[in-house]
């Protein structure tokens, strides 16, 4: 019989062979899987490439359509802006003409209105001046009358006061009243002369 050592060596060799065989099988399977994955990826890439070209063409077509649409929109906006500008210009011209006409009309009305108001003011001023003149004359006449009455009143008061003093002092007589009348006249003339 073989020794334990030989058996152990045999078993180790056998295990090593199995391991190598299994490793080879695993490696082959891995290679197969790798080739398979590579083929699949290549197929997908080719498919994607075909789809990518189709997408690129579609994108180019969409871009062309968008460019055309943008050009049309820009032209329409340009036309509309030109129409709006012309309409605004026309409206401005009409408004300016209407304002000019209104200014001329207003000027005419203002001139007429001011002429009427100026004439009324002149008439009112003339009436006021005449009233003031009449009032001054009436006031002067009235003042002269009042002064004359005041003078007469003062004369009478002076004479009355003199007579009262003369009578009070007992000097009332013919000579005294003649002298008193003389004195009263000079006093009265002096009072009226001062005023």
mmCIF file of N, CA, C and O in Angstrom, residues 80-125:
data_model
loop_
_atom_site.group_PDB
_atom_site.id
_atom_site.type_symbol
_atom_site.label_atom_id
_atom_site.label_comp_id
_atom_site.label_asym_id
_atom_site.label_seq_id
_atom_site.Cartn_x
_atom_site.Cartn_y
_atom_site.Cartn_z
ATOM 1 N N UNK A 80 -45.797 94.482 -38.879
ATOM 2 C CA UNK A 80 -46.734 95.039 -37.906
ATOM 3 C C UNK A 80 -46.167 96.316 -37.291
ATOM 4 O O UNK A 80 -46.882 97.298 -37.114
ATOM 5 N N UNK A 81 -44.859 96.305 -36.971
ATOM 6 C CA UNK A 81 -44.213 97.490 -36.398
ATOM 7 C C UNK A 81 -44.261 98.649 -37.386
ATOM 8 O O UNK A 81 -44.526 99.800 -37.013
ATOM 9 N N UNK A 82 -44.021 98.347 -38.671
ATOM 10 C CA UNK A 82 -44.071 99.401 -39.688
ATOM 11 C C UNK A 82 -45.486 99.973 -39.782
ATOM 12 O O UNK A 82 -45.675 101.195 -39.860
ATOM 13 N N UNK A 83 -46.489 99.095 -39.752
ATOM 14 C CA UNK A 83 -47.884 99.554 -39.804
ATOM 15 C C UNK A 83 -48.235 100.381 -38.579
ATOM 16 O O UNK A 83 -48.885 101.424 -38.683
ATOM 17 N N UNK A 84 -47.783 99.928 -37.426
ATOM 18 C CA UNK A 84 -48.063 100.657 -36.173
ATOM 19 C C UNK A 84 -47.379 102.013 -36.185
ATOM 20 O O UNK A 84 -47.967 103.014 -35.777
ATOM 21 N N UNK A 85 -46.145 102.051 -36.661
ATOM 22 C CA UNK A 85 -45.407 103.317 -36.723
ATOM 23 C C UNK A 85 -46.111 104.299 -37.654
ATOM 24 O O UNK A 85 -46.246 105.494 -37.336
ATOM 25 N N UNK A 86 -46.585 103.805 -38.801
ATOM 26 C CA UNK A 86 -47.280 104.680 -39.755
ATOM 27 C C UNK A 86 -48.584 105.191 -39.142
ATOM 28 O O UNK A 86 -48.921 106.368 -39.272
ATOM 29 N N UNK A 87 -49.307 104.289 -38.462
ATOM 30 C CA UNK A 87 -50.567 104.703 -37.826
ATOM 31 C C UNK A 87 -50.290 105.748 -36.748
ATOM 32 O O UNK A 87 -51.026 106.745 -36.630
ATOM 33 N N UNK A 88 -49.233 105.546 -35.951
ATOM 34 C CA UNK A 88 -48.879 106.510 -34.906
ATOM 35 C C UNK A 88 -48.501 107.853 -35.521
ATOM 36 O O UNK A 88 -48.878 108.917 -35.018
ATOM 37 N N UNK A 89 -47.763 107.801 -36.634
ATOM 38 C CA UNK A 89 -47.366 109.038 -37.329
ATOM 39 C C UNK A 89 -48.601 109.784 -37.818
ATOM 40 O O UNK A 89 -48.719 111.003 -37.651
ATOM 41 N N UNK A 90 -49.541 109.026 -38.419
ATOM 42 C CA UNK A 90 -50.774 109.645 -38.919
ATOM 43 C C UNK A 90 -51.563 110.267 -37.768
ATOM 44 O O UNK A 90 -52.070 111.391 -37.883
ATOM 45 N N UNK A 91 -51.668 109.509 -36.646
ATOM 46 C CA UNK A 91 -52.407 110.019 -35.484
ATOM 47 C C UNK A 91 -51.749 111.275 -34.938
ATOM 48 O O UNK A 91 -52.428 112.233 -34.571
ATOM 49 N N UNK A 92 -50.416 111.279 -34.906
ATOM 50 C CA UNK A 92 -49.690 112.445 -34.398
ATOM 51 C C UNK A 92 -49.944 113.657 -35.282
ATOM 52 O O UNK A 92 -50.170 114.770 -34.794
ATOM 53 N N UNK A 93 -49.924 113.447 -36.592
ATOM 54 C CA UNK A 93 -50.187 114.542 -37.532
ATOM 55 C C UNK A 93 -51.600 115.088 -37.332
ATOM 56 O O UNK A 93 -51.804 116.310 -37.269
ATOM 57 N N UNK A 94 -52.563 114.185 -37.205
ATOM 58 C CA UNK A 94 -53.958 114.607 -36.993
ATOM 59 C C UNK A 94 -54.097 115.375 -35.679
ATOM 60 O O UNK A 94 -54.767 116.417 -35.617
ATOM 61 N N UNK A 95 -53.471 114.855 -34.621
ATOM 62 C CA UNK A 95 -53.553 115.503 -33.305
ATOM 63 C C UNK A 95 -52.915 116.889 -33.350
ATOM 64 O O UNK A 95 -53.460 117.850 -32.795
ATOM 65 N N UNK A 96 -51.761 116.992 -34.026
ATOM 66 C CA UNK A 96 -51.085 118.290 -34.124
ATOM 67 C C UNK A 96 -51.955 119.292 -34.881
ATOM 68 O O UNK A 96 -52.065 120.460 -34.489
ATOM 69 N N UNK A 97 -52.591 118.848 -35.953
ATOM 70 C CA UNK A 97 -53.451 119.741 -36.741
ATOM 71 C C UNK A 97 -54.657 120.185 -35.904
ATOM 72 O O UNK A 97 -55.026 121.356 -35.912
ATOM 73 N N UNK A 98 -55.249 119.220 -35.186
ATOM 74 C CA UNK A 98 -56.401 119.560 -34.343
ATOM 75 C C UNK A 98 -55.992 120.558 -33.257
ATOM 76 O O UNK A 98 -56.720 121.509 -32.961
ATOM 77 N N UNK A 99 -54.809 120.344 -32.667
ATOM 78 C CA UNK A 99 -54.326 121.262 -31.627
ATOM 79 C C UNK A 99 -54.083 122.647 -32.206
ATOM 80 O O UNK A 99 -54.404 123.666 -31.583
ATOM 81 N N UNK A 100 -53.528 122.689 -33.419
ATOM 82 C CA UNK A 100 -53.274 123.973 -34.085
ATOM 83 C C UNK A 100 -54.596 124.706 -34.331
ATOM 84 O O UNK A 100 -54.727 125.900 -34.045
ATOM 85 N N UNK A 101 -55.578 123.969 -34.857
ATOM 86 C CA UNK A 101 -56.891 124.567 -35.119
ATOM 87 C C UNK A 101 -57.523 125.079 -33.832
ATOM 88 O O UNK A 101 -58.085 126.174 -33.793
ATOM 89 N N UNK A 102 -57.423 124.275 -32.787
ATOM 90 C CA UNK A 102 -58.020 124.656 -31.503
ATOM 91 C C UNK A 102 -57.317 125.892 -30.941
ATOM 92 O O UNK A 102 -57.963 126.762 -30.355
ATOM 93 N N UNK A 103 -55.996 125.976 -31.134
ATOM 94 C CA UNK A 103 -55.242 127.131 -30.643
ATOM 95 C C UNK A 103 -55.684 128.401 -31.357
ATOM 96 O O UNK A 103 -55.886 129.447 -30.727
ATOM 97 N N UNK A 104 -55.839 128.308 -32.667
ATOM 98 C CA UNK A 104 -56.288 129.480 -33.439
ATOM 99 C C UNK A 104 -57.680 129.897 -32.973
ATOM 100 O O UNK A 104 -57.942 131.087 -32.739
ATOM 101 N N UNK A 105 -58.565 128.925 -32.836
ATOM 102 C CA UNK A 105 -59.934 129.211 -32.384
ATOM 103 C C UNK A 105 -59.920 129.824 -30.992
ATOM 104 O O UNK A 105 -60.610 130.801 -30.716
ATOM 105 N N UNK A 106 -59.117 129.245 -30.106
ATOM 106 C CA UNK A 106 -59.031 129.738 -28.731
ATOM 107 C C UNK A 106 -58.472 131.153 -28.696
ATOM 108 O O UNK A 106 -58.928 131.993 -27.926
ATOM 109 N N UNK A 107 -57.480 131.412 -29.559
ATOM 110 C CA UNK A 107 -56.888 132.756 -29.631
ATOM 111 C C UNK A 107 -57.944 133.776 -30.033
ATOM 112 O O UNK A 107 -58.045 134.854 -29.450
ATOM 113 N N UNK A 108 -58.731 133.410 -31.052
ATOM 114 C CA UNK A 108 -59.793 134.320 -31.507
ATOM 115 C C UNK A 108 -60.802 134.577 -30.396
ATOM 116 O O UNK A 108 -61.203 135.711 -30.146
ATOM 117 N N UNK A 109 -61.210 133.505 -29.724
ATOM 118 C CA UNK A 109 -62.178 133.641 -28.632
ATOM 119 C C UNK A 109 -61.589 134.461 -27.485
ATOM 120 O O UNK A 109 -62.262 135.299 -26.895
ATOM 121 N N UNK A 110 -60.319 134.217 -27.184
ATOM 122 C CA UNK A 110 -59.670 134.933 -26.081
ATOM 123 C C UNK A 110 -59.572 136.419 -26.408
ATOM 124 O O UNK A 110 -59.818 137.269 -25.556
ATOM 125 N N UNK A 111 -59.201 136.737 -27.662
ATOM 126 C CA UNK A 111 -59.110 138.144 -28.063
ATOM 127 C C UNK A 111 -60.454 138.839 -27.919
ATOM 128 O O UNK A 111 -60.537 139.945 -27.381
ATOM 129 N N UNK A 112 -61.505 138.194 -28.369
ATOM 130 C CA UNK A 112 -62.849 138.757 -28.264
ATOM 131 C C UNK A 112 -63.248 138.901 -26.795
ATOM 132 O O UNK A 112 -63.773 139.928 -26.386
ATOM 133 N N UNK A 113 -62.989 137.870 -26.020
ATOM 134 C CA UNK A 113 -63.337 137.872 -24.595
ATOM 135 C C UNK A 113 -62.586 138.992 -23.870
ATOM 136 O O UNK A 113 -63.171 139.747 -23.090
ATOM 137 N N UNK A 114 -61.280 139.095 -24.141
ATOM 138 C CA UNK A 114 -60.471 140.127 -23.479
ATOM 139 C C UNK A 114 -60.924 141.521 -23.896
ATOM 140 O O UNK A 114 -60.936 142.440 -23.072
ATOM 141 N N UNK A 115 -61.292 141.689 -25.174
ATOM 142 C CA UNK A 115 -61.789 142.993 -25.636
ATOM 143 C C UNK A 115 -63.045 143.390 -24.876
ATOM 144 O O UNK A 115 -63.176 144.535 -24.419
ATOM 145 N N UNK A 116 -63.966 142.442 -24.733
ATOM 146 C CA UNK A 116 -65.204 142.714 -23.998
ATOM 147 C C UNK A 116 -64.913 143.037 -22.538
ATOM 148 O O UNK A 116 -65.463 143.990 -21.972
ATOM 149 N N UNK A 117 -64.044 142.258 -21.920
ATOM 150 C CA UNK A 117 -63.733 142.470 -20.499
ATOM 151 C C UNK A 117 -63.011 143.805 -20.302
ATOM 152 O O UNK A 117 -63.251 144.501 -19.315
ATOM 153 N N UNK A 118 -62.137 144.163 -21.241
ATOM 154 C CA UNK A 118 -61.423 145.434 -21.134
ATOM 155 C C UNK A 118 -62.401 146.599 -21.232
ATOM 156 O O UNK A 118 -62.321 147.566 -20.465
ATOM 157 N N UNK A 119 -63.349 146.516 -22.164
ATOM 158 C CA UNK A 119 -64.354 147.576 -22.325
ATOM 159 C C UNK A 119 -65.210 147.688 -21.063
ATOM 160 O O UNK A 119 -65.482 148.791 -20.588
ATOM 161 N N UNK A 120 -65.630 146.540 -20.506
ATOM 162 C CA UNK A 120 -66.421 146.566 -19.266
ATOM 163 C C UNK A 120 -65.623 147.187 -18.124
ATOM 164 O O UNK A 120 -66.156 147.951 -17.320
ATOM 165 N N UNK A 121 -64.326 146.846 -18.052
ATOM 166 C CA UNK A 121 -63.478 147.388 -16.990
ATOM 167 C C UNK A 121 -63.346 148.906 -17.132
ATOM 168 O O UNK A 121 -63.383 149.650 -16.145
ATOM 169 N N UNK A 122 -63.209 149.385 -18.387
ATOM 170 C CA UNK A 122 -63.113 150.828 -18.620
ATOM 171 C C UNK A 122 -64.398 151.533 -18.162
ATOM 172 O O UNK A 122 -64.352 152.577 -17.504
ATOM 173 N N UNK A 123 -65.538 150.942 -18.539
ATOM 174 C CA UNK A 123 -66.820 151.540 -18.147
ATOM 175 C C UNK A 123 -66.968 151.570 -16.633
ATOM 176 O O UNK A 123 -67.396 152.577 -16.063
ATOM 177 N N UNK A 124 -66.580 150.464 -15.986
ATOM 178 C CA UNK A 124 -66.695 150.371 -14.529
ATOM 179 C C UNK A 124 -65.786 151.406 -13.864
ATOM 180 O O UNK A 124 -66.168 152.047 -12.886
ATOM 181 N N UNK A 125 -64.576 151.568 -14.412
ATOM 182 C CA UNK A 125 -63.638 152.540 -13.857
ATOM 183 C C UNK A 125 -64.186 153.959 -14.002
ATOM 184 O O UNK A 125 -64.071 154.786 -13.086
#
